[in-house]
Coordinates of C-alpha atoms and ligand atoms in Angstrom, one line a residue:
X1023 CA 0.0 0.0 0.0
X1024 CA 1.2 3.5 -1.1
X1025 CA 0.6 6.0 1.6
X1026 CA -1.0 8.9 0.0
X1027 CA -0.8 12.6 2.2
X1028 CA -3.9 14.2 3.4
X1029 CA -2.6 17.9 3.1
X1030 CA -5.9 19.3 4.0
X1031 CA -6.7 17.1 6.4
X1032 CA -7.5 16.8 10.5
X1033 CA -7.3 12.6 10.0
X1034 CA -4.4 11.8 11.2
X1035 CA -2.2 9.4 8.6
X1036 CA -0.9 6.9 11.2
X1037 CA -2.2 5.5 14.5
X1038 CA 0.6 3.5 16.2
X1039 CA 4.1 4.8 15.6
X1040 CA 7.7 4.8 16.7
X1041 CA 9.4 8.2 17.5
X1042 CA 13.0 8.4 16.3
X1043 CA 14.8 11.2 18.5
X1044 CA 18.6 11.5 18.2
X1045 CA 20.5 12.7 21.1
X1046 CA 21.6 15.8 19.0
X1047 CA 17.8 17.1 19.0
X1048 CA 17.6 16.5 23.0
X1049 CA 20.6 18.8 23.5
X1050 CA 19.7 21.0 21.0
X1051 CA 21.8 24.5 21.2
X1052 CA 22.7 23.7 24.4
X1053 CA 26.3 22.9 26.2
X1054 CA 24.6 20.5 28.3
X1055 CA 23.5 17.0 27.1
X1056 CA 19.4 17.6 27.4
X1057 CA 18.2 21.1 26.6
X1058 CA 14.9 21.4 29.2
X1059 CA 13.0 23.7 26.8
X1060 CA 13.1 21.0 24.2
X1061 CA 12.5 18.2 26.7
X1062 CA 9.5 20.7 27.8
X1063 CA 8.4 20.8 24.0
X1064 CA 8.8 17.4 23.2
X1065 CA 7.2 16.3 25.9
X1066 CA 3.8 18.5 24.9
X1067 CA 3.8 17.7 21.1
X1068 CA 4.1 13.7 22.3
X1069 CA 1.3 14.3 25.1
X1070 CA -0.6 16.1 21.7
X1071 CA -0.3 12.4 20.0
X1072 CA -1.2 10.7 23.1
X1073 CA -3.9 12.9 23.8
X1074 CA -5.6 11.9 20.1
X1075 CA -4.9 8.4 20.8
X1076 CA -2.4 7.2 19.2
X1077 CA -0.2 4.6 20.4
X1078 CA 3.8 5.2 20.8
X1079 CA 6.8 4.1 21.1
X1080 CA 10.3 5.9 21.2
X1081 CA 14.0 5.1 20.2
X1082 CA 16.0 8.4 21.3
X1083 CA 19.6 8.2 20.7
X1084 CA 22.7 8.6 22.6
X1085 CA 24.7 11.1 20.6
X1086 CA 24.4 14.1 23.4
X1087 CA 26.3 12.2 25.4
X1088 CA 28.4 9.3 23.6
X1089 CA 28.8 7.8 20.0
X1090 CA 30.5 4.7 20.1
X1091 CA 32.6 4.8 16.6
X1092 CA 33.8 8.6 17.5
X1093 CA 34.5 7.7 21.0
X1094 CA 36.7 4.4 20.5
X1095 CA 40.2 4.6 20.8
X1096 CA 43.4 3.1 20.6
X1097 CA 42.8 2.7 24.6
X1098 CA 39.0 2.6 24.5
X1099 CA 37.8 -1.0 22.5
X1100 CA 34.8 -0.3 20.3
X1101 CA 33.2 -3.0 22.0
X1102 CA 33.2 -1.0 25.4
X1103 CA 32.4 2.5 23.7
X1104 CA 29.3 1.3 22.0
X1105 CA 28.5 -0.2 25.4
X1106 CA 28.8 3.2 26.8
X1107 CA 26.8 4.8 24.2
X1108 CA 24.5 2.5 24.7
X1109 CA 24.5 3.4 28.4
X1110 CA 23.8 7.0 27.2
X1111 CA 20.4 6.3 25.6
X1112 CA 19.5 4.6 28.8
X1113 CA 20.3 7.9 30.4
X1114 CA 18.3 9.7 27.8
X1115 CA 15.5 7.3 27.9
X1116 CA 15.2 8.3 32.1
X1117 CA 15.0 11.7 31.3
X1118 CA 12.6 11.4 28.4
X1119 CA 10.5 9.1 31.0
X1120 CA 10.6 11.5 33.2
X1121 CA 9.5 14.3 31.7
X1122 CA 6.7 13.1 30.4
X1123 CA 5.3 11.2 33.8
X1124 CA 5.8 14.9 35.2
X1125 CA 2.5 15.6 33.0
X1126 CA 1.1 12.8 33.8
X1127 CA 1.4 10.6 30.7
X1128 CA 2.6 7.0 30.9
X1129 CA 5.8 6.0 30.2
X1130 CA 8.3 3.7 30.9
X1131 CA 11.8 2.8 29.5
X1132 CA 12.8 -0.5 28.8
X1133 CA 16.1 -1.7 28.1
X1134 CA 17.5 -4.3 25.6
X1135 CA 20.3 -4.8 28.6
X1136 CA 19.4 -6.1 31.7
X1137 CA 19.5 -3.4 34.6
X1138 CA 16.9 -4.6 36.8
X1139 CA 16.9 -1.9 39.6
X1140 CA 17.2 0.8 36.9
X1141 CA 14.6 0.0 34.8
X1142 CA 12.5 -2.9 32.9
X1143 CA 14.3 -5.3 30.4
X1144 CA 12.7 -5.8 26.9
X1145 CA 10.1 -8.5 26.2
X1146 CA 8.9 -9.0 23.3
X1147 CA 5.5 -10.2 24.2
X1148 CA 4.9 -8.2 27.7
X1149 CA 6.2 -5.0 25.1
X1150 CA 3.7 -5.8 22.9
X1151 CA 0.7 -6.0 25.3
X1152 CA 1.6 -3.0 26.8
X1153 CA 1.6 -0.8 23.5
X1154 CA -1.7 -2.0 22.6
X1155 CA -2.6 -0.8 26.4
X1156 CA -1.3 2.7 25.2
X1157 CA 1.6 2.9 27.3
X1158 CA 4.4 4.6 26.0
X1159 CA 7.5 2.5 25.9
X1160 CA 10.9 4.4 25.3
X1161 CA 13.2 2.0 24.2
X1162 CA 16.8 2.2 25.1
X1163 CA 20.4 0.5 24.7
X1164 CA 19.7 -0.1 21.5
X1165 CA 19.7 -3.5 20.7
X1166 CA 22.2 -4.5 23.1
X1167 CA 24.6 -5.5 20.7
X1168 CA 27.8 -3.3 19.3
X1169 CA 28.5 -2.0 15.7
X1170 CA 24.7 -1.0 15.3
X1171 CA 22.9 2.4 15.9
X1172 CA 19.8 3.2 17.2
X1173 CA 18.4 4.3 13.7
X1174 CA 18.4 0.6 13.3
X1175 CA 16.7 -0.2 16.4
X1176 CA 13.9 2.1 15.3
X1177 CA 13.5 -0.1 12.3
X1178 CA 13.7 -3.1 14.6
X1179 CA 11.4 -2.2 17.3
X1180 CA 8.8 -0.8 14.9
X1181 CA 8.7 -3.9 13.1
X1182 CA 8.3 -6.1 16.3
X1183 CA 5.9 -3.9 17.8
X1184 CA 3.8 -3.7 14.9
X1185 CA 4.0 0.6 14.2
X1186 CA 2.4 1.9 10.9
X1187 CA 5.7 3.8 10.8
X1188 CA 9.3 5.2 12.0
X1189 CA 8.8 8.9 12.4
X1190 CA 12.5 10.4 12.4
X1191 CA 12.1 14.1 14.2
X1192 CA 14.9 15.5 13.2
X1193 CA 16.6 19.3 13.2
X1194 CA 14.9 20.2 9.3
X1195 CA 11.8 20.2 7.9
X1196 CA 13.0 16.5 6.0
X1197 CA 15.0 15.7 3.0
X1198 CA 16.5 17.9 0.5
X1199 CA 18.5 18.0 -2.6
X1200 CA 21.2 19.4 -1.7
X1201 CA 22.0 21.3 1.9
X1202 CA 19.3 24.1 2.4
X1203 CA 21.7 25.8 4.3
X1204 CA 24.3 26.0 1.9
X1205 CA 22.3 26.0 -1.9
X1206 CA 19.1 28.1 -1.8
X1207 CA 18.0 26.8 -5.0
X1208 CA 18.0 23.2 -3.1
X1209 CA 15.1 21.5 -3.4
X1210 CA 12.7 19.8 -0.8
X1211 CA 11.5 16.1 -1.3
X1212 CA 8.6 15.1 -0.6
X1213 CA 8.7 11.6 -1.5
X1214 CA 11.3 9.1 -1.6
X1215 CA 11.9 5.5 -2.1
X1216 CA 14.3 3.1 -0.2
X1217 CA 16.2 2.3 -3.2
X1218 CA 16.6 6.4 -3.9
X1219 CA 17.8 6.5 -0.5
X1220 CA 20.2 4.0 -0.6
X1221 CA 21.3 5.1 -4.2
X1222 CA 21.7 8.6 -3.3
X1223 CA 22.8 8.3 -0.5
X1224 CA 21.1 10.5 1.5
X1225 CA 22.2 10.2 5.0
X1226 CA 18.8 10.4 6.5
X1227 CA 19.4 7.1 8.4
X1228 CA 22.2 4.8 8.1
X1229 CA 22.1 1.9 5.1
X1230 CA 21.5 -1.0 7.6
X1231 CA 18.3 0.8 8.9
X1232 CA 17.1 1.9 5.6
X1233 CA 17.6 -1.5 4.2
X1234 CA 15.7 -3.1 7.5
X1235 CA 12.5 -1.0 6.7
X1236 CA 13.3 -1.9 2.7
X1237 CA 12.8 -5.2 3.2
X1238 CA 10.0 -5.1 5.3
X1239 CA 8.4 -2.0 3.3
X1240 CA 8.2 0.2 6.8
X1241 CA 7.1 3.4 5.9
X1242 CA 9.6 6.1 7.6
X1243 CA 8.7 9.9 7.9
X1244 CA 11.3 12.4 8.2
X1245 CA 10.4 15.7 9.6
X1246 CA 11.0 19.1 11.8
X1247 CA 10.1 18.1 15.6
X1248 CA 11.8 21.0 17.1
X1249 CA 8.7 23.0 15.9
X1250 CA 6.4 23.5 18.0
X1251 CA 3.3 21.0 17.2
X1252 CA 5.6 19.3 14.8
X1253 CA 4.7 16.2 15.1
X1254 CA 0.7 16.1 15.5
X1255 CA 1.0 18.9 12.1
X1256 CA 3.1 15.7 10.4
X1257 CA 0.6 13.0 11.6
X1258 CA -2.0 15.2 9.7
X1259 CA -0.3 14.8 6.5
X1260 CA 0.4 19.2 6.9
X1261 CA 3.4 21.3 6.5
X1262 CA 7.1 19.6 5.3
X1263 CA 8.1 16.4 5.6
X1264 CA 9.8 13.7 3.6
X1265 CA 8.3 10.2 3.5
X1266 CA 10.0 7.3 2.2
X1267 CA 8.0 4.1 1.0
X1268 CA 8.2 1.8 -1.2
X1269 CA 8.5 2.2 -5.0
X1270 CA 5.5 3.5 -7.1
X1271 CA 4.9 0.8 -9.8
Ligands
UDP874 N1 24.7 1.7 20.1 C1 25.1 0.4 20.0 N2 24.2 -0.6 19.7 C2 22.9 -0.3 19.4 C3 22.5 1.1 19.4 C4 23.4 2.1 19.8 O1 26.3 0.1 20.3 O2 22.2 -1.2 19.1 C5 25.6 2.7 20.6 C6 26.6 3.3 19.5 O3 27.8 3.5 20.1 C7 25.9 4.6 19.2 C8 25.4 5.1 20.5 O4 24.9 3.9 21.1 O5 26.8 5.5 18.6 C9 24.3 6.1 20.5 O6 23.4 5.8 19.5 P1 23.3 6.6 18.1 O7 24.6 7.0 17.6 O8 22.4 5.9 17.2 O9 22.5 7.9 18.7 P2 21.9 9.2 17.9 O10 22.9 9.5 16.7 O11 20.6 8.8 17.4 O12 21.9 10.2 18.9

């Protein structure tokens, strides 16, 4: 099934998704890893989804804080920096958690390592049940595993907890030609395939993750969520966004 946008519309074009947040949005201009105002605003355009019934989960990243392939060493063993990257979207995942229980809306982080007195370990099945229940899960240390990034483990827990789509907020308003910043005649793109991606390659997500949601035609939406209603205004099918699905025959 082609997704078609609803430009004009208040129905919104998905009802269960997963929320892609790198650490680089959380700290936004800040020197600290998590910038409160955009923890604040995240945390009302997510209790705007919630609020409309829609059923989420979250992958936020770890980049804030630590990035495994930047951070290894000659001293520090990839192995153990991706471990400590991983740590970092636990940390993430706590205050994201957090945050939104201050408002009132339920959330919980579970982890694909096991850290019992900091917080739940994934199960597929209990995961499941809960999402349907419309608790928010934030899912963090990736996939447990080293060498992989959590734009993967979007992919991945989408697929297993059975989301419409990834929804990647990102920093612009999706996927352009060329860098907006840098070329003004750039232009933006509205719709893109997985093969274009890969071809192109447009770094929107890393080729492993791309090619996850390839071969199991996952729709994934890339758009602006440090605007203000961001998210609920791309669940309507309104303003910019870049969605990437499967080829048009
Ligand atoms: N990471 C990992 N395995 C995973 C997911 C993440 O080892 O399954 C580590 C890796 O070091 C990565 C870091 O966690 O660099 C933070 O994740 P990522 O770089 O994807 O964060 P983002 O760029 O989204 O902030």
């Amino acid at each position: 099934m082609i997704i078609n946008q609803a430009p004009f519309s208040d129905e919104l074009m998905f009802q269960r998704i997963l929320l892609k947040i790198s650490g680089e949005v959380l700290r936004g201009a800040s020197s600290h890893f998590i910038d409160s105002q955009i923890l604040e605003q995240l945390v009302l355009d997510i209790a705007q989804a919630y609020e409309k019934g829609i059923k989420l989960c979250l992958v936020i990243g770890g980049g804030n804080i630590v990035r495994g392939a930047k951070a290894a060493s000659p001293h520090l063993a990839r192995e153990t920096a991706d471990l400590m990257g991983m740590l970092a979207t636990v940390m993430n995942g706590l205050a994201m958690a957090s945050a939104l229980q201050s408002k009132n809306i339920p959330a919980k982080v579970v982890s694909a390592l096991h850290m019992p007195q900091v917080c739940t370990t994934y199960e597929y099945q209990d995961c499941l049940a809960e999402v349907d229940k419309n608790q928010i899960l934030i899912f963090a240390a990736g996939s447990g595993n080293p060498y992989f990034t959590t734009d993967t483990v979007a992919i991945l827990r989408a697929l297993e907890m059975k989301c419409d789509v990834i929804m990647k907020g990102t920093q612009v308003d999706g996927v352009y030609s060329d860098d907006p910043r840098l070329n003004a005649q750039a232009e933006h793109l509205t719709t893109l395939d997985y093969q274009e991606v890969l071809t192109h390659n447009l770094r929107v997500m890393d080729m492993t993750a791309i090619t996850l949601a390839q071969e199991n035609q996952i729709p994934i939406l890339i758009f602006n969520l440090c605007k203000k209603g961001g998210l609920l205004e791309a669940l309507k099918g309104r303003g910019k966004y870049t969605l990437i699905q499967k080829e048009k025959k």
